[in-house]
Short mmCIF file of C-alpha atoms in Angstrom, two decimals:
data_model
loop_
_atom_site.label_atom_id
_atom_site.label_comp_id
_atom_site.label_asym_id
_atom_site.label_seq_id
_atom_site.Cartn_x
_atom_site.Cartn_y
_atom_site.Cartn_z
CA MET A 1 26.79 79.44 -78.29
CA ASN A 2 25.21 76.99 -75.83
CA LYS A 3 26.10 74.05 -78.21
CA ILE A 4 29.91 75.29 -78.10
CA LEU A 5 29.66 75.28 -74.27
CA ILE A 6 28.28 71.80 -74.18
CA LYS A 7 31.07 70.56 -76.44
CA LEU A 8 33.93 72.13 -74.40
CA ILE A 9 32.49 70.69 -71.30
CA PHE A 10 32.35 67.26 -72.79
CA THR A 11 35.73 67.47 -74.23
CA PHE A 12 37.14 68.52 -70.76
CA ILE A 13 35.55 65.61 -69.03
CA THR A 14 36.65 63.10 -71.57
CA VAL A 15 40.28 64.10 -71.45
CA SER A 16 40.13 64.05 -67.54
CA VAL A 17 38.66 60.44 -67.58
CA PHE A 18 41.47 59.47 -70.04
CA ILE A 19 44.26 61.11 -67.96
CA GLY A 20 42.89 59.45 -64.73
CA CYS A 21 42.67 55.98 -66.40
CA SER A 22 46.16 56.12 -67.92
CA SER A 23 47.93 57.17 -64.77
CA GLU A 24 49.33 54.23 -62.92
CA GLN A 25 49.95 53.92 -58.92
CA PRO A 26 53.56 53.50 -58.04
CA THR A 27 54.15 49.83 -56.80
CA VAL A 28 55.43 49.71 -53.35
CA VAL A 29 58.10 47.06 -52.83
CA LYS A 30 58.57 45.98 -49.14
CA THR A 31 61.91 44.52 -47.99
CA GLU A 32 63.40 42.83 -45.12
CA ILE A 33 66.89 42.89 -43.84
CA VAL A 34 69.04 39.75 -43.08
CA THR A 35 69.78 39.84 -39.30
CA ASP A 36 71.46 37.66 -36.56
CA THR A 37 68.90 36.31 -34.06
CA THR A 38 68.31 33.35 -31.83
CA ILE A 39 66.13 30.64 -32.94
CA VAL A 40 64.39 28.21 -30.58
CA LYS A 41 62.41 25.29 -31.84
CA LYS A 42 59.94 24.23 -29.28
CA THR A 43 56.70 22.28 -28.55
CA VAL A 44 54.12 22.88 -25.78
CA ALA A 45 52.59 20.68 -23.29
CA THR A 46 49.88 21.53 -20.71
CA GLY A 47 49.89 20.08 -17.14
CA SER A 48 50.31 21.13 -13.41
CA ILE A 49 52.73 21.35 -10.73
CA VAL A 50 52.57 18.37 -8.30
CA PRO A 51 54.93 17.03 -5.62
CA ARG A 52 57.49 14.31 -6.38
CA LYS A 53 56.45 12.54 -3.28
CA GLU A 54 52.86 12.35 -1.92
CA VAL A 55 51.15 9.78 -0.06
CA ASN A 56 47.78 9.19 1.34
CA VAL A 57 47.72 8.27 4.91
CA LYS A 58 45.27 5.57 5.64
CA SER A 59 43.92 3.83 8.78
CA GLN A 60 45.09 0.24 9.60
CA VAL A 61 41.78 -0.49 11.47
CA SER A 62 38.24 0.37 10.94
CA GLY A 63 36.22 2.64 13.24
CA ILE A 64 35.37 6.15 14.04
CA VAL A 65 37.70 8.93 13.89
CA GLU A 66 37.79 10.04 17.60
CA LYS A 67 40.35 12.93 17.26
CA LEU A 68 42.30 14.59 14.41
CA TYR A 69 45.58 16.35 15.31
CA VAL A 70 46.41 17.90 11.89
CA VAL A 71 44.89 20.50 9.52
CA ALA A 72 46.01 21.41 5.78
CA GLY A 73 49.04 23.55 5.72
CA MET A 74 50.76 21.96 8.98
CA GLN A 75 54.36 20.55 8.65
CA VAL A 76 54.59 17.13 10.05
CA LYS A 77 57.34 14.70 10.56
CA GLU A 78 57.57 10.98 9.77
CA GLY A 79 56.10 9.23 12.82
CA ASP A 80 53.78 12.25 14.11
CA VAL A 81 50.27 11.12 15.12
CA ILE A 82 47.61 12.34 12.64
CA ALA A 83 44.58 10.85 14.18
CA LYS A 84 43.18 8.58 16.73
CA ILE A 85 40.70 5.92 15.75
CA LYS A 86 38.04 4.49 18.01
CA ILE A 87 37.41 0.85 17.29
CA ILE A 88 33.90 -0.49 16.70
CA PRO A 89 34.31 -4.02 17.00
CA ASN A 90 32.60 -6.68 14.47
CA MET A 91 30.14 -8.58 16.64
CA LEU A 92 30.74 -12.04 14.94
CA ASN A 93 34.63 -11.44 15.38
CA LEU A 94 33.98 -10.39 19.14
CA ALA A 95 31.87 -13.36 19.82
CA ASN A 96 34.44 -15.84 18.35
CA ALA A 97 37.18 -14.10 20.33
CA GLU A 98 35.29 -14.40 23.51
CA ASN A 99 34.52 -18.07 22.68
CA ARG A 100 38.18 -18.64 22.36
CA LEU A 101 39.23 -16.96 25.40
CA ASN A 102 36.47 -19.17 27.61
CA ALA A 103 37.96 -22.36 25.91
CA ALA A 104 41.38 -21.35 26.62
CA GLN A 105 40.58 -20.65 30.43
CA ILE A 106 38.72 -23.99 30.81
CA ASN A 107 42.06 -25.75 29.45
CA TYR A 108 44.10 -23.67 31.70
CA ASP A 109 42.08 -24.44 34.73
CA ASN A 110 42.10 -28.29 33.97
CA SER A 111 45.75 -28.24 33.50
CA LYS A 112 46.11 -26.24 36.92
CA ILE A 113 44.22 -28.83 38.52
CA GLU A 114 46.50 -31.59 37.14
CA PHE A 115 49.64 -29.64 37.98
CA ASP A 116 48.65 -29.19 41.56
CA ARG A 117 47.69 -32.78 41.93
CA ASN A 118 50.87 -34.08 40.50
CA LYS A 119 52.87 -31.57 42.26
CA SER A 120 51.82 -33.27 45.57
CA LEU A 121 52.80 -36.53 44.21
CA LEU A 122 56.11 -35.22 43.33
CA ASP A 123 56.56 -33.86 46.62
CA GLN A 124 55.84 -37.33 48.08
CA SER A 125 58.30 -38.91 45.81
CA VAL A 126 55.47 -40.99 44.12
CA ILE A 127 56.38 -39.84 40.66
CA SER A 128 59.60 -38.99 39.05
CA LYS A 129 60.56 -35.16 38.21
CA GLN A 130 60.57 -36.40 34.57
CA GLU A 131 56.98 -37.47 34.74
CA PHE A 132 56.04 -34.14 36.40
CA GLN A 133 57.51 -32.18 33.56
CA GLN A 134 54.80 -32.94 31.10
CA TYR A 135 52.33 -31.35 33.57
CA GLU A 136 54.28 -28.40 34.07
CA LEU A 137 54.71 -27.79 30.49
CA ARG A 138 50.92 -28.12 29.84
CA LEU A 139 50.38 -25.61 32.31
CA LYS A 140 52.69 -23.06 30.78
CA THR A 141 51.18 -23.86 27.28
CA THR A 142 47.50 -23.39 28.35
CA ASN A 143 48.56 -20.24 30.18
CA GLU A 144 49.98 -18.84 26.97
CA GLU A 145 46.81 -19.76 25.09
CA VAL A 146 44.89 -17.63 27.58
CA GLU A 147 47.13 -14.60 27.22
CA ALA A 148 46.79 -14.84 23.43
CA ALA A 149 43.09 -15.06 23.66
CA LYS A 150 43.07 -12.26 25.92
CA ASN A 151 45.17 -10.06 23.55
CA GLN A 152 42.91 -11.14 20.53
CA LEU A 153 39.96 -9.91 22.39
CA GLN A 154 41.37 -6.55 23.31
CA ILE A 155 42.58 -6.17 19.75
CA ILE A 156 39.04 -6.75 18.54
CA LYS A 157 37.68 -4.36 20.95
CA GLU A 158 40.39 -1.58 21.13
CA GLY A 159 42.58 -2.19 18.18
CA VAL A 160 45.77 -2.90 20.64
CA ALA A 161 47.13 -5.67 22.56
CA LYS A 162 48.43 -5.24 26.12
CA SER A 163 51.74 -6.23 24.90
CA SER A 164 52.08 -3.41 22.36
CA LEU A 165 50.33 -0.35 23.66
CA GLN A 166 52.88 2.11 22.31
CA SER A 167 52.70 0.80 18.93
CA SER A 168 48.81 0.90 18.80
CA ASN A 169 47.36 0.80 15.29
CA THR A 170 44.47 2.99 16.35
CA LEU A 171 47.06 5.90 16.22
CA VAL A 172 47.30 6.94 12.70
CA LYS A 173 50.92 8.17 11.99
CA SER A 174 52.50 9.99 9.18
CA THR A 175 54.60 7.82 6.88
CA ILE A 176 56.95 10.70 5.59
CA SER A 177 57.79 14.23 6.60
CA GLY A 178 56.17 17.15 4.82
CA MET A 179 53.18 19.38 4.63
CA ILE A 180 49.62 18.27 5.16
CA LEU A 181 47.79 19.01 1.72
CA ASP A 182 44.27 17.68 2.42
CA VAL A 183 42.35 16.37 5.50
CA PRO A 184 39.26 14.81 3.70
CA ILE A 185 37.79 13.18 7.00
CA LYS A 186 36.34 14.89 9.95
CA GLU A 187 36.16 13.80 13.60
CA GLY A 188 33.17 11.38 14.00
CA GLY A 189 33.53 10.31 10.57
CA GLN A 190 33.89 6.33 9.82
CA VAL A 191 36.90 4.92 8.30
CA ILE A 192 37.69 1.64 6.74
CA GLU A 193 41.05 -0.27 7.13
CA SER A 194 43.33 -0.66 4.27
CA ASN A 195 43.79 -4.30 3.23
CA THR A 196 44.26 -6.54 0.23
CA PHE A 197 40.66 -5.94 -0.88
CA ASN A 198 40.14 -2.40 -0.05
CA GLU A 199 42.24 0.74 -0.36
CA GLY A 200 40.96 2.01 2.71
CA THR A 201 39.67 5.56 3.79
CA THR A 202 42.18 8.53 3.35
CA ILE A 203 42.86 10.35 6.68
CA CYS A 204 45.00 12.91 4.97
CA SER A 205 47.53 13.45 2.22
CA VAL A 206 51.03 14.49 2.93
CA ALA A 207 53.72 15.71 0.51
CA ASN A 208 57.31 17.05 0.58
CA MET A 209 56.73 20.46 -0.90
CA SER A 210 60.43 21.22 -1.22
CA GLU A 211 60.69 19.08 -4.33
CA MET A 212 58.05 19.87 -6.99
CA ILE A 213 57.83 18.64 -10.57
CA PHE A 214 55.84 19.41 -13.66
CA GLU A 215 53.53 16.65 -14.84
CA GLY A 216 51.63 16.99 -18.19
CA LYS A 217 50.55 15.31 -21.48
CA LEU A 218 51.75 15.62 -25.00
CA ASP A 219 50.08 14.47 -28.21
CA GLU A 220 51.45 11.55 -29.84
CA SER A 221 52.28 13.80 -32.86
CA GLU A 222 54.75 15.67 -30.69
CA VAL A 223 55.95 13.07 -28.34
CA GLY A 224 58.48 11.71 -30.92
CA LYS A 225 60.33 14.83 -31.15
CA ILE A 226 61.24 15.13 -27.45
CA ASN A 227 64.08 13.42 -25.51
CA MET A 228 65.09 12.82 -21.93
CA GLY A 229 67.05 15.71 -20.67
CA ASN A 230 65.35 18.28 -22.96
CA SER A 231 65.35 21.74 -21.36
CA ILE A 232 61.87 23.22 -20.36
CA GLU A 233 60.60 26.78 -19.74
CA LEU A 234 57.52 26.61 -17.45
CA THR A 235 54.90 29.27 -17.43
CA ILE A 236 52.60 28.91 -14.27
CA GLY A 237 49.34 30.56 -14.59
CA ALA A 238 49.22 31.97 -11.01
CA ILE A 239 52.77 33.18 -11.25
CA ASP A 240 52.80 34.71 -14.63
CA LYS A 241 55.53 37.17 -14.05
CA ILE A 242 58.20 34.38 -13.51
CA LYS A 243 59.71 31.79 -15.83
CA PHE A 244 60.66 28.47 -14.24
CA ASN A 245 63.53 26.23 -15.66
CA ALA A 246 63.02 22.62 -15.71
CA THR A 247 64.44 19.33 -17.14
CA LEU A 248 62.56 16.47 -18.73
CA GLU A 249 63.00 13.35 -16.79
CA TYR A 250 60.19 10.86 -17.64
CA ILE A 251 58.22 10.05 -21.03
CA SER A 252 55.70 7.61 -20.52
CA PRO A 253 56.12 4.41 -22.68
CA LYS A 254 52.32 3.99 -22.82
CA GLY A 255 49.75 6.43 -24.13
CA ILE A 256 46.36 7.24 -22.76
CA ASN A 257 43.33 7.36 -25.24
CA GLU A 258 41.67 10.89 -24.57
CA ALA A 259 38.63 11.75 -26.67
CA GLY A 260 40.08 9.75 -29.62
CA ALA A 261 43.71 11.21 -29.17
CA MET A 262 46.51 9.44 -27.87
CA GLN A 263 48.21 11.43 -24.99
CA PHE A 264 51.65 10.55 -23.23
CA VAL A 265 52.45 11.56 -19.88
CA ILE A 266 55.71 13.30 -19.25
CA LYS A 267 57.40 14.65 -15.92
CA ALA A 268 60.06 17.39 -15.46
CA LYS A 269 62.16 18.10 -12.64
CA ILE A 270 62.04 21.91 -11.75
CA ASN A 271 65.35 22.97 -11.15
CA THR A 272 66.00 23.98 -7.54
CA GLY A 273 67.21 27.51 -7.96
CA THR A 274 64.34 29.02 -9.69
CA THR A 275 61.91 28.20 -6.74
CA ASP A 276 63.69 29.51 -3.78
CA ALA A 277 61.85 32.76 -3.45
CA THR A 278 58.59 31.43 -4.70
CA PHE A 279 56.17 28.93 -3.04
CA LEU A 280 54.61 26.36 -5.58
CA ARG A 281 51.36 25.11 -4.52
CA ALA A 282 50.24 21.80 -5.71
CA GLY A 283 47.93 21.76 -8.45
CA TYR A 284 49.02 25.17 -10.19
CA SER A 285 48.24 24.74 -13.92
CA ALA A 286 51.34 25.10 -16.10
CA ASN A 287 52.53 25.11 -19.68
CA ALA A 288 55.71 23.72 -20.64
CA ASP A 289 57.59 25.08 -23.49
CA ILE A 290 59.89 22.03 -24.38
CA ILE A 291 63.04 23.09 -26.18
CA LEU A 292 63.82 20.82 -29.03
CA ALA A 293 66.76 22.78 -30.55
CA LYS A 294 68.33 26.12 -30.05
CA LYS A 295 70.74 28.14 -32.11
CA GLU A 296 71.97 31.69 -31.05
CA LYS A 297 73.39 34.73 -33.37
CA VAL A 298 72.50 32.81 -36.62
CA LEU A 299 71.63 34.60 -39.78
CA ALA A 300 67.80 34.29 -40.42
CA VAL A 301 64.87 35.59 -42.36
CA SER A 302 61.03 35.43 -42.10
CA GLU A 303 59.30 32.39 -43.41
CA SER A 304 57.37 34.93 -45.27
CA VAL A 305 60.32 35.76 -47.66
CA LEU A 306 61.07 32.29 -48.62
CA GLN A 307 59.90 30.98 -51.89
CA PHE A 308 60.19 27.67 -53.56
CA GLU A 309 60.97 25.87 -56.79
CA GLY A 310 60.67 22.36 -56.72
CA ASP A 311 62.84 21.04 -53.74
CA LYS A 312 64.97 24.36 -53.54
CA THR A 313 64.44 27.55 -51.71
CA PHE A 314 65.20 30.94 -52.94
CA VAL A 315 64.69 34.60 -52.12
CA GLU A 316 65.08 37.68 -54.18
CA VAL A 317 68.02 39.97 -52.91
CA LEU A 318 68.06 43.79 -53.72
CA ILE A 319 71.07 44.49 -55.78
CA GLY A 320 70.43 48.02 -57.04
CA GLU A 321 67.37 50.60 -57.36
CA ASN A 322 64.42 48.47 -57.71
CA LYS A 323 66.37 45.70 -59.11
CA TYR A 324 66.36 42.12 -57.55
CA GLU A 325 68.39 39.03 -57.96
CA LYS A 326 66.88 35.49 -57.55
CA ARG A 327 69.20 33.57 -55.23
CA PHE A 328 69.01 30.04 -53.99
CA VAL A 329 69.85 29.46 -50.26
CA LYS A 330 70.44 26.64 -47.84
CA THR A 331 68.20 26.81 -44.69
CA GLY A 332 68.52 25.33 -41.30
CA LEU A 333 66.64 25.56 -38.05
CA SER A 334 63.40 27.09 -38.06
CA ASP A 335 60.57 27.77 -35.43
CA ALA A 336 57.86 28.44 -37.98
CA ILE A 337 58.29 32.27 -37.79
CA VAL A 338 61.86 32.63 -38.57
CA THR A 339 64.32 30.32 -40.47
CA GLU A 340 68.25 30.09 -40.41
CA VAL A 341 70.12 30.79 -43.54
CA VAL A 342 73.16 28.54 -43.77
CA GLU A 343 74.35 29.48 -47.19
CA GLY A 344 73.55 32.14 -49.79
CA LEU A 345 73.00 35.55 -47.65
CA LYS A 346 75.08 38.02 -45.89
CA LYS A 347 74.05 40.13 -42.89
CA GLY A 348 72.54 43.36 -44.05
CA GLU A 349 71.25 42.20 -47.31
CA LYS A 350 67.62 43.30 -48.26
CA ILE A 351 65.36 40.57 -49.27
CA LYS A 352 62.13 41.32 -51.15
CA VAL A 353 58.99 40.44 -49.45
CA PRO A 354 56.53 38.61 -51.87
CA THR A 355 53.13 40.58 -52.31
CA LEU A 356 51.01 37.77 -50.68
CA ALA A 357 53.11 37.60 -47.63
CA ASN A 358 52.88 39.46 -44.49
CA PRO A 359 56.40 41.05 -43.80
CA ASN A 360 57.79 41.42 -40.38
CA GLU A 361 59.79 44.24 -41.21
CA SER A 362 59.68 46.98 -44.18
#
């Protein structure tokens, strides 16, 4: 009896295993519907928002900052006084100027003596007026030399001559109208004049904040794809809820080698209407989506459904229940996610998604 029971159990297990092995799981085929969509092909550049016009205001004389009249964030107009510089004269130049003044004074004193003596002779009709004119001219010339030497000495001491007190170069003035962005120097700090051999000390930087631009860099593999006038959509990190429109207006003709890769500077004008309600600060980081091409309401499918045979592209179109037709298509613009179908498909048709692909829609 036990032997019969064991045989029945064994037979049942064998049949169950056989049935389980022979049953097949149904194959699930996923499809995608051909639809109208907008395709935008673009490349991305990183950079920042900067003023179109920004200048560093520097001193024309060397010395100590006696007074600062501005702070960062202030609005100034062209010609407004930024700072006052106290001259610290160079001792060699000071000594030379004093020596020149002394020599000029001696020449003047001598010419004055000759002038007075010959004036007396002219009054006595001993010499002619024509002879006297040379002494008169010499007196005037030596007097001018004295005044020039005095002015030079005063310039070295105070940075300004008596004849031009209102245009003193000890007063540093703004060269443009705009906002003070930065004041890197403090009262009491030393400044060096701007000249041919030295850039000079920056008193402050001033910028016109009403006209901002995007300035960024693009890799050499992408720069050949863009053109002047391309539309740009800016995403600013600090203002992520607003998109700003811009127009590409500059592409550097020369690349910069950064870590072994050539980068090209690009600049884009931010369209005025997009910034009216938002204050853009200089230095905001931004990403620029540069639109290379755009098509609206075109038939398109996901890149994942496209299959290839040699240099031809095809898809499998559902034509009946679980029946698919291989159909060659002509493609157009692609953004690497969806591709335009120019010929071969109609709106609403269902396309088989290959098993290894990741479908967007099932």
